[in-house]
Amino acid sequence: MRDRKRGTVRDLRRENRAAVLWSLYLSQPRSRQELSAATGLSSASVTNVVRELIDEGIVVETGLEESDGGRPRAILEMNPEYGYVIGVDVGETRTRVELFDLTMTERAKVEYPLDRAVEHDVTVVVEQIVSGVNAVIADSGVGSGAILGVGIGLPGIVERGPEVLVHGQTYGWDAVPIWRMLRARTGLPLRFDNGANTMGQAEVWFGAGRGARNAVVVLVGSGLGAALISGGATYQGATSSAAEFGHITVAVGGRKCRCGSVGCLEAYAGAEAILERYGRPMTTNDQEGALAELIGAASTSPLAAAILDETATYLGAGIGTMINLFNPDKVVLGGWAGLLLGGPLLPQIRESARQHSLRHPFAATSIELGRLGPGAVALGAATLPMESFLNGSWAGGGPRAQPRDGG
Ligand SMILES: [Zn+2]
């Protein structure tokens, strides 16, 4: 009985601490009074938690602000130097690795192009991740002991069972044991998710989806993916393959898809399929340049204009289906190709989504471009180890203590 009571008190302290940390992390700077209002905790509880966090060096007072008639209030922020997180975006055209401090300010970044000629050989990707992690730690000059963890956004289905397996049907990854392969090369804590999911988390925490409780975040790159945010959290499904948006059927008996089926949305709206229809099949890594060129040619080339029209129609139809099925309050379009296409095509995409969805759910949502740029996948990946930190998996142990990793 007594033990249970003690456990409850400890749990409560931990919950209060996590509430204050999350609140400060997602909207800093804040005063103690604002933290109290945002978390619903008493000012005494907030004062206690903040004292503890300042003593540990996680939170710092950075100044004073005037308050109406009362004493000036101290402004609190996360201490950027306390610890660092690394985000990795394994895309189909490049691997991007970025190191962030505790305020999510980027401190170092490297990118490696992926040559499609070697077809995403997993050993090449693992090598790039390991080199990238070592490079950003060296470039930023922080000790590896200050790294809270590495989050990795991967293309394909990321199954987080007893071990982390990746199923990338469109490019030949069949149950790749990514965690085991990386664990052999680094001692840092590792977290994994699908790249569309990490982008979704970044856009909902810091970008165009901020504040949305139910959002669909669409990633358009070589292929297509999406994250479903339900009640503020990413919906995973039974085996983490929820929102394989690229493979919904938009044309029965339509174009052949990379997955082996026909008529998938990806066969119309993915960059690879767009370039193929333009007579520029891209097997190398210059898809980004080629798509920009196609978009630039639309004013003079009827073929380019027709392909972009068709792309906007299909993408909008796909989004309309998501609106009907999921009733989101926000749809965010991102990914390198999504941002390129969305610039000129967003009004057409919206119109197609309106035509292909029911009036009521369409009226309840908005369709917007992502605000975090093509780096959103890596930023979102870096939030994966940050989640563990904010929830207290590191509590008391400082950045050197490592939690159970792998998922
Ligand atoms: Zn498909």
CSV table of C-alpha atoms and ligand atoms in Angstrom, one decimal:
chain,number,residue,atom,x,y,z
A,1,MET,CA,0.0,0.0,0.0
A,2,ARG,CA,2.7,2.4,1.1
A,3,ASP,CA,4.8,1.5,-2.0
A,4,ARG,CA,1.9,2.1,-4.3
A,5,LYS,CA,1.3,5.5,-2.7
A,6,ARG,CA,4.9,6.4,-3.1
A,7,GLY,CA,4.8,5.3,-6.7
A,8,THR,CA,1.8,7.5,-7.3
A,9,VAL,CA,3.5,10.6,-6.0
A,10,ARG,CA,6.5,9.8,-8.2
A,11,ASP,CA,4.3,9.3,-11.2
A,12,LEU,CA,2.6,12.6,-10.5
A,13,ARG,CA,5.9,14.5,-10.3
A,14,ARG,CA,7.0,12.9,-13.5
A,15,GLU,CA,3.7,13.8,-15.2
A,16,ASN,CA,4.0,17.4,-14.0
A,17,ARG,CA,7.5,17.6,-15.2
A,18,ALA,CA,6.6,16.2,-18.7
A,19,ALA,CA,3.7,18.7,-19.0
A,20,VAL,CA,5.9,21.7,-18.2
A,21,LEU,CA,8.6,20.5,-20.6
A,22,TRP,CA,6.2,19.8,-23.5
A,23,SER,CA,4.5,23.1,-23.0
A,24,LEU,CA,7.8,25.0,-23.0
A,25,TYR,CA,9.2,23.0,-25.9
A,26,LEU,CA,6.3,23.6,-28.2
A,27,SER,CA,5.9,27.3,-27.5
A,28,GLN,CA,8.9,29.1,-26.0
A,29,PRO,CA,9.7,31.4,-24.5
A,30,ARG,CA,7.1,31.4,-21.7
A,31,SER,CA,6.8,32.7,-18.1
A,32,ARG,CA,5.9,30.5,-15.1
A,33,GLN,CA,2.4,32.1,-15.2
A,34,GLU,CA,1.9,31.2,-18.8
A,35,LEU,CA,3.1,27.6,-18.1
A,36,SER,CA,0.6,27.3,-15.3
A,37,ALA,CA,-2.2,28.6,-17.5
A,38,ALA,CA,-1.2,26.3,-20.4
A,39,THR,CA,-0.7,23.1,-18.3
A,40,GLY,CA,-3.5,23.6,-15.7
A,41,LEU,CA,-0.9,23.0,-13.0
A,42,SER,CA,-0.9,25.2,-9.9
A,43,SER,CA,1.7,28.0,-9.8
A,44,ALA,CA,3.4,26.2,-6.8
A,45,SER,CA,3.7,23.0,-8.9
A,46,VAL,CA,5.1,24.9,-11.9
A,47,THR,CA,7.6,26.7,-9.6
A,48,ASN,CA,8.8,23.4,-8.2
A,49,VAL,CA,9.2,21.7,-11.5
A,50,VAL,CA,10.9,24.8,-13.1
A,51,ARG,CA,13.3,25.0,-10.1
A,52,GLU,CA,14.2,21.3,-10.7
A,53,LEU,CA,14.7,21.9,-14.5
A,54,ILE,CA,16.8,25.0,-14.0
A,55,ASP,CA,19.0,23.1,-11.4
A,56,GLU,CA,19.5,20.3,-14.0
A,57,GLY,CA,20.4,22.9,-16.7
A,58,ILE,CA,17.5,21.9,-19.0
A,59,VAL,CA,15.7,25.2,-18.7
A,60,VAL,CA,17.2,28.7,-18.5
A,61,GLU,CA,15.9,32.1,-17.5
A,62,THR,CA,16.7,34.4,-20.4
A,63,GLY,CA,15.3,37.8,-19.2
A,64,LEU,CA,12.4,39.6,-17.7
A,65,GLU,CA,9.1,40.8,-19.1
A,66,GLU,CA,6.8,43.5,-17.6
A,67,SER,CA,3.5,42.3,-16.2
A,68,ASP,CA,0.5,44.5,-15.6
A,69,GLY,CA,1.1,46.2,-12.3
A,70,GLY,CA,3.0,43.3,-10.7
A,71,ARG,CA,6.6,42.3,-10.5
A,72,PRO,CA,8.4,41.6,-13.9
A,73,ARG,CA,8.1,38.0,-14.9
A,74,ALA,CA,11.1,35.8,-15.7
A,75,ILE,CA,11.2,34.5,-19.3
A,76,LEU,CA,12.0,30.8,-19.5
A,77,GLU,CA,13.4,28.8,-22.4
A,78,MET,CA,14.9,25.4,-23.1
A,79,ASN,CA,18.6,25.5,-22.7
A,80,PRO,CA,19.8,24.9,-26.3
A,81,GLU,CA,23.2,23.6,-25.1
A,82,TYR,CA,21.8,20.9,-22.7
A,83,GLY,CA,21.5,18.2,-25.4
A,84,TYR,CA,21.2,17.6,-29.1
A,85,VAL,CA,19.1,15.4,-31.4
A,86,ILE,CA,19.9,14.2,-34.9
A,87,GLY,CA,17.3,13.7,-37.6
A,88,VAL,CA,17.8,11.6,-40.7
A,89,ASP,CA,15.7,11.7,-43.8
A,90,VAL,CA,16.3,8.7,-46.0
A,91,GLY,CA,14.5,9.8,-49.2
A,92,GLU,CA,14.4,8.3,-52.6
A,93,THR,CA,16.8,10.9,-54.1
A,94,ARG,CA,19.0,11.7,-51.1
A,95,THR,CA,19.9,11.1,-47.5
A,96,ARG,CA,19.8,14.2,-45.4
A,97,VAL,CA,21.2,14.3,-41.8
A,98,GLU,CA,20.7,17.3,-39.5
A,99,LEU,CA,21.7,18.0,-35.9
A,100,PHE,CA,19.5,20.3,-33.8
A,101,ASP,CA,19.9,21.8,-30.3
A,102,LEU,CA,17.1,21.7,-27.7
A,103,THR,CA,15.3,24.6,-29.3
A,104,MET,CA,15.3,22.7,-32.6
A,105,THR,CA,17.7,25.2,-34.2
A,106,GLU,CA,19.8,23.4,-36.8
A,107,ARG,CA,23.5,23.3,-35.9
A,108,ALA,CA,24.9,21.1,-38.7
A,109,LYS,CA,23.7,19.3,-41.8
A,110,VAL,CA,25.0,17.0,-44.5
A,111,GLU,CA,23.4,15.5,-47.6
A,112,TYR,CA,24.3,12.6,-49.8
A,113,PRO,CA,22.7,12.0,-53.2
A,114,LEU,CA,21.3,8.5,-53.7
A,115,ASP,CA,22.2,7.1,-57.1
A,116,ARG,CA,19.2,5.2,-58.4
A,117,ALA,CA,21.7,3.0,-60.4
A,118,VAL,CA,22.5,1.1,-57.2
A,119,GLU,CA,18.7,0.9,-56.4
A,120,HIS,CA,18.8,1.9,-52.8
A,121,ASP,CA,21.1,-0.9,-51.7
A,122,VAL,CA,20.5,-0.9,-48.0
A,123,THR,CA,24.2,-1.2,-47.2
A,124,VAL,CA,24.7,2.1,-49.1
A,125,VAL,CA,22.0,3.8,-47.1
A,126,VAL,CA,23.3,2.5,-43.8
A,127,GLU,CA,26.8,3.7,-44.7
A,128,GLN,CA,25.3,7.2,-45.5
A,129,ILE,CA,23.4,7.3,-42.2
A,130,VAL,CA,26.5,6.4,-40.2
A,131,SER,CA,28.8,8.8,-42.1
A,132,GLY,CA,26.2,11.6,-41.8
A,133,VAL,CA,25.7,11.1,-38.0
A,134,ASN,CA,29.5,11.2,-37.5
A,135,ALA,CA,29.8,14.2,-39.8
A,136,VAL,CA,27.2,16.4,-38.1
A,137,ILE,CA,28.6,15.6,-34.6
A,138,ALA,CA,32.1,16.5,-35.8
A,139,ASP,CA,30.9,19.7,-37.7
A,140,SER,CA,28.8,21.0,-34.8
A,141,GLY,CA,31.6,20.4,-32.3
A,142,VAL,CA,29.3,18.9,-29.6
A,143,GLY,CA,30.4,15.8,-27.8
A,144,SER,CA,28.7,12.5,-28.7
A,145,GLY,CA,27.8,12.2,-25.0
A,146,ALA,CA,25.4,15.2,-25.4
A,147,ILE,CA,23.4,13.5,-28.2
A,148,LEU,CA,20.0,12.5,-26.8
A,149,GLY,CA,19.3,10.2,-29.8
A,150,VAL,CA,19.0,9.8,-33.5
A,151,GLY,CA,15.6,9.7,-35.3
A,152,ILE,CA,15.4,8.2,-38.7
A,153,GLY,CA,12.6,8.8,-41.2
A,154,LEU,CA,12.5,6.0,-43.8
A,155,PRO,CA,10.6,5.4,-47.1
A,156,GLY,CA,8.3,2.5,-47.0
A,157,ILE,CA,6.5,0.7,-44.1
A,158,VAL,CA,8.4,0.8,-40.8
A,159,GLU,CA,7.3,-2.1,-38.7
A,160,ARG,CA,8.2,-1.7,-35.0
A,161,GLY,CA,7.8,-5.2,-33.5
A,162,PRO,CA,10.4,-7.1,-31.5
A,163,GLU,CA,12.8,-5.5,-34.0
A,164,VAL,CA,12.5,-2.7,-36.5
A,165,LEU,CA,11.9,-3.9,-40.1
A,166,VAL,CA,11.4,-1.9,-43.2
A,167,HIS,CA,9.2,-3.0,-46.1
A,168,GLY,CA,9.9,-0.9,-49.2
A,169,GLN,CA,7.9,-2.7,-51.8
A,170,THR,CA,8.6,-0.1,-54.6
A,171,TYR,CA,12.3,-0.3,-54.4
A,172,GLY,CA,13.1,-3.8,-53.2
A,173,TRP,CA,13.5,-3.6,-49.4
A,174,ASP,CA,11.9,-6.7,-48.0
A,175,ALA,CA,11.9,-6.8,-44.2
A,176,VAL,CA,15.2,-5.0,-44.0
A,177,PRO,CA,16.5,-5.3,-40.4
A,178,ILE,CA,17.5,-1.6,-40.2
A,179,TRP,CA,17.8,-1.3,-36.4
A,180,ARG,CA,20.2,-4.3,-36.2
A,181,MET,CA,22.3,-3.0,-39.1
A,182,LEU,CA,22.7,0.4,-37.5
A,183,ARG,CA,23.1,-0.9,-34.0
A,184,ALA,CA,26.2,-2.7,-35.1
A,185,ARG,CA,27.7,0.7,-36.1
A,186,THR,CA,26.6,3.2,-33.4
A,187,GLY,CA,25.9,3.2,-29.7
A,188,LEU,CA,23.5,6.2,-29.9
A,189,PRO,CA,19.8,5.6,-29.1
A,190,LEU,CA,17.8,5.1,-32.3
A,191,ARG,CA,14.2,5.8,-33.2
A,192,PHE,CA,12.5,5.0,-36.5
A,193,ASP,CA,9.3,6.0,-38.4
A,194,ASN,CA,8.1,6.4,-41.9
A,195,GLY,CA,9.3,9.7,-43.4
A,196,ALA,CA,5.8,10.9,-44.2
A,197,ASN,CA,5.0,10.4,-40.5
A,198,THR,CA,8.0,12.3,-39.3
A,199,MET,CA,7.2,15.1,-41.7
A,200,GLY,CA,3.6,15.1,-40.4
A,201,GLN,CA,4.8,15.4,-36.8
A,202,ALA,CA,7.1,18.3,-37.7
A,203,GLU,CA,4.3,20.2,-39.6
A,204,VAL,CA,1.8,19.6,-36.8
A,205,TRP,CA,4.2,20.7,-34.1
A,206,PHE,CA,5.9,23.6,-35.8
A,207,GLY,CA,4.5,24.2,-39.3
A,208,ALA,CA,1.4,24.5,-41.3
A,209,GLY,CA,-0.5,21.9,-39.3
A,210,ARG,CA,0.2,23.6,-36.0
A,211,GLY,CA,-2.7,23.2,-33.6
A,212,ALA,CA,-4.6,20.7,-35.9
A,213,ARG,CA,-6.1,17.7,-34.0
A,214,ASN,CA,-7.0,15.8,-37.1
A,215,ALA,CA,-4.7,16.3,-40.1
A,216,VAL,CA,-3.6,14.6,-43.2
A,217,VAL,CA,-0.1,15.5,-44.1
A,218,VAL,CA,0.8,14.5,-47.7
A,219,LEU,CA,4.4,13.9,-48.8
A,220,VAL,CA,5.0,14.0,-52.5
A,221,GLY,CA,8.5,13.0,-53.6
A,222,SER,CA,9.5,10.4,-56.2
A,223,GLY,CA,6.5,8.5,-54.8
A,224,LEU,CA,3.7,9.5,-52.4
A,225,GLY,CA,3.0,9.0,-48.7
A,226,ALA,CA,0.9,10.6,-46.0
A,227,ALA,CA,0.6,10.9,-42.3
A,228,LEU,CA,-2.7,10.7,-40.5
A,229,ILE,CA,-2.8,12.8,-37.3
A,230,SER,CA,-5.7,11.7,-35.2
A,231,GLY,CA,-6.4,13.4,-31.9
A,232,GLY,CA,-2.9,15.1,-32.1
A,233,ALA,CA,-1.0,11.8,-32.5
A,234,THR,CA,0.2,9.9,-35.6
A,235,TYR,CA,-2.2,7.0,-36.5
A,236,GLN,CA,-0.1,3.9,-37.2
A,237,GLY,CA,-2.6,1.1,-38.0
A,238,ALA,CA,-2.1,-2.6,-37.1
A,239,THR,CA,1.4,-3.0,-38.6
A,240,SER,CA,2.4,0.7,-39.0
A,241,SER,CA,1.4,0.9,-42.7
A,242,ALA,CA,-1.5,3.3,-42.3
A,243,ALA,CA,-1.8,6.0,-44.9
A,244,GLU,CA,0.1,4.4,-47.8
A,245,PHE,CA,-1.5,7.2,-49.7
A,246,GLY,CA,0.4,6.6,-52.9
A,247,HIS,CA,-1.2,3.2,-53.5
A,248,ILE,CA,-4.9,4.1,-53.3
A,249,THR,CA,-6.5,3.4,-56.7
A,250,VAL,CA,-7.5,6.5,-58.6
A,251,ALA,CA,-7.9,4.8,-62.1
A,252,VAL,CA,-9.1,1.2,-62.2
A,253,GLY,CA,-7.1,-0.4,-65.0
A,254,GLY,CA,-4.8,2.7,-65.2
A,255,ARG,CA,-1.1,3.2,-65.4
A,256,LYS,CA,1.3,0.6,-64.0
A,257,CYS,CA,2.6,1.5,-60.5
A,258,ARG,CA,6.0,0.7,-59.1
A,259,CYS,CA,4.3,-1.5,-56.5
A,260,GLY,CA,3.2,-3.9,-59.2
A,261,SER,CA,-0.5,-2.9,-59.2
A,262,VAL,CA,-2.1,-0.5,-61.7
A,263,GLY,CA,-4.0,2.8,-61.3
A,264,CYS,CA,-2.3,3.9,-58.0
A,265,LEU,CA,-2.2,7.6,-57.2
A,266,GLU,CA,1.6,7.4,-57.2
A,267,ALA,CA,1.5,6.3,-60.9
A,268,TYR,CA,0.1,9.8,-61.7
A,269,ALA,CA,1.2,12.2,-59.0
A,270,GLY,CA,4.7,10.9,-57.9
A,271,ALA,CA,7.7,12.8,-59.4
A,272,GLU,CA,9.0,9.7,-61.1
A,273,ALA,CA,5.6,9.1,-62.8
A,274,ILE,CA,5.2,12.7,-63.8
A,275,LEU,CA,8.7,12.7,-65.5
A,276,GLU,CA,8.0,9.4,-67.2
A,277,ARG,CA,4.8,10.8,-68.8
A,278,TYR,CA,6.9,13.8,-69.9
A,279,GLY,CA,9.3,11.5,-71.7
A,280,ARG,CA,12.0,12.0,-69.2
A,281,PRO,CA,12.3,8.8,-67.3
A,282,MET,CA,14.6,9.6,-64.4
A,283,THR,CA,16.6,6.7,-63.1
A,284,THR,CA,19.2,9.1,-61.6
A,285,ASN,CA,19.1,11.6,-58.8
A,286,ASP,CA,18.3,14.7,-60.9
A,287,GLN,CA,14.6,14.3,-60.5
A,288,GLU,CA,14.4,17.5,-58.5
A,289,GLY,CA,16.0,19.6,-61.3
A,290,ALA,CA,14.0,17.8,-64.0
A,291,LEU,CA,10.6,18.4,-62.2
A,292,ALA,CA,11.5,22.1,-61.7
A,293,GLU,CA,12.3,22.3,-65.5
A,294,LEU,CA,9.0,20.7,-66.4
A,295,ILE,CA,7.1,23.2,-64.3
A,296,GLY,CA,9.0,26.0,-65.8
A,297,ALA,CA,8.2,24.7,-69.3
A,298,ALA,CA,4.4,24.7,-68.7
A,299,SER,CA,3.9,28.2,-70.1
A,300,THR,CA,5.4,27.2,-73.5
A,301,SER,CA,4.9,23.4,-73.7
A,302,PRO,CA,1.4,22.1,-74.1
A,303,LEU,CA,2.6,18.6,-73.1
A,304,ALA,CA,4.1,19.9,-69.8
A,305,ALA,CA,0.9,22.0,-69.1
A,306,ALA,CA,-1.3,18.9,-69.8
A,307,ILE,CA,0.7,16.7,-67.5
A,308,LEU,CA,0.6,19.2,-64.7
A,309,ASP,CA,-3.2,19.6,-65.1
A,310,GLU,CA,-3.6,15.9,-64.9
A,311,THR,CA,-1.3,15.7,-61.9
A,312,ALA,CA,-3.3,18.4,-60.0
A,313,THR,CA,-6.6,16.6,-60.8
A,314,TYR,CA,-5.4,13.2,-59.6
A,315,LEU,CA,-3.6,14.6,-56.5
A,316,GLY,CA,-6.8,16.6,-55.7
A,317,ALA,CA,-8.9,13.5,-56.2
A,318,GLY,CA,-6.7,11.6,-53.8
A,319,ILE,CA,-6.9,14.3,-51.2
A,320,GLY,CA,-10.7,14.4,-51.7
A,321,THR,CA,-10.8,10.7,-50.9
A,322,MET,CA,-8.8,11.4,-47.7
A,323,ILE,CA,-11.2,14.2,-46.7
A,324,ASN,CA,-14.2,11.9,-47.2
A,325,LEU,CA,-12.6,9.1,-45.2
A,326,PHE,CA,-10.9,10.9,-42.5
A,327,ASN,CA,-12.7,14.3,-42.0
A,328,PRO,CA,-9.5,16.3,-41.2
A,329,ASP,CA,-9.5,19.9,-40.0
A,330,LYS,CA,-6.3,20.4,-42.1
A,331,VAL,CA,-4.6,18.9,-45.1
A,332,VAL,CA,-0.9,19.9,-45.5
A,333,LEU,CA,1.0,19.3,-48.8
A,334,GLY,CA,4.7,18.8,-48.5
A,335,GLY,CA,7.7,16.8,-49.6
A,336,TRP,CA,10.2,18.2,-52.2
A,337,ALA,CA,7.9,17.5,-55.2
A,338,GLY,CA,4.8,18.5,-53.3
A,339,LEU,CA,6.3,21.9,-52.5
A,340,LEU,CA,7.5,22.4,-56.1
A,341,LEU,CA,4.1,21.4,-57.5
A,342,GLY,CA,2.0,23.2,-54.9
A,343,GLY,CA,3.5,26.6,-55.7
A,344,PRO,CA,1.8,26.9,-59.1
A,345,LEU,CA,-0.9,24.1,-58.7
A,346,LEU,CA,-2.4,24.6,-55.2
A,347,PRO,CA,-5.6,26.3,-56.5
A,348,GLN,CA,-6.2,23.5,-59.0
A,349,ILE,CA,-5.5,20.8,-56.4
A,350,ARG,CA,-8.0,22.5,-54.0
A,351,GLU,CA,-10.6,22.6,-56.8
A,352,SER,CA,-10.1,19.0,-57.7
A,353,ALA,CA,-10.3,18.0,-54.0
A,354,ARG,CA,-13.6,20.0,-53.7
A,355,GLN,CA,-15.0,18.2,-56.8
A,356,HIS,CA,-14.0,14.8,-55.4
A,357,SER,CA,-15.2,15.1,-51.8
A,358,LEU,CA,-18.5,15.7,-50.0
A,359,ARG,CA,-19.4,19.3,-49.3
A,360,HIS,CA,-19.7,19.0,-45.6
A,361,PRO,CA,-16.2,17.5,-44.8
A,362,PHE,CA,-14.6,19.7,-47.5
A,363,ALA,CA,-16.0,22.8,-45.9
A,364,ALA,CA,-14.5,21.7,-42.5
A,365,THR,CA,-11.0,21.5,-43.8
A,366,SER,CA,-8.3,23.7,-45.4
A,367,ILE,CA,-5.5,22.6,-47.8
A,368,GLU,CA,-2.2,24.3,-47.3
A,369,LEU,CA,1.4,24.0,-48.3
A,370,GLY,CA,3.9,22.8,-45.7
A,371,ARG,CA,5.8,25.6,-44.1
A,372,LEU,CA,9.0,23.8,-43.1
A,373,GLY,CA,10.5,23.2,-46.5
A,374,PRO,CA,12.0,20.0,-47.8
A,375,GLY,CA,13.9,19.6,-44.5
A,376,ALA,CA,10.6,18.7,-42.6
A,377,VAL,CA,11.2,15.0,-42.8
A,378,ALA,CA,14.6,15.3,-41.0
A,379,LEU,CA,13.3,17.8,-38.5
A,380,GLY,CA,10.4,15.5,-37.7
A,381,ALA,CA,12.7,12.6,-37.4
A,382,ALA,CA,14.7,14.5,-34.8
A,383,THR,CA,11.5,15.0,-32.8
A,384,LEU,CA,11.4,11.2,-32.2
A,385,PRO,CA,14.2,11.1,-29.6
A,386,MET,CA,13.0,14.4,-28.4
A,387,GLU,CA,9.7,12.8,-27.4
A,388,SER,CA,11.4,10.4,-25.2
A,389,PHE,CA,13.4,13.2,-23.6
A,390,LEU,CA,10.3,15.3,-22.9
A,391,ASN,CA,8.4,12.3,-21.6
A,392,GLY,CA,11.1,11.7,-19.0
A,393,SER,CA,12.7,8.6,-20.4
A,394,TRP,CA,16.0,10.4,-19.7
A,395,ALA,CA,14.8,11.9,-16.3
A,396,GLY,CA,17.5,12.0,-13.7
A,397,GLY,CA,20.1,10.4,-15.9
A,398,GLY,CA,21.0,13.4,-18.0
A,399,PRO,CA,21.8,13.1,-21.6
A,400,ARG,CA,24.2,10.2,-21.1
A,401,ALA,CA,21.6,7.8,-19.8
A,402,GLN,CA,20.1,5.8,-22.7
A,403,PRO,CA,16.6,4.5,-22.8
A,404,ARG,CA,15.5,1.3,-24.4
A,405,ASP,CA,15.7,1.9,-28.1
A,406,GLY,CA,14.4,0.4,-31.2
A,407,GLY,CA,11.0,1.9,-31.5
B,1,ZN,ZN,1.0,1.3,-56.2
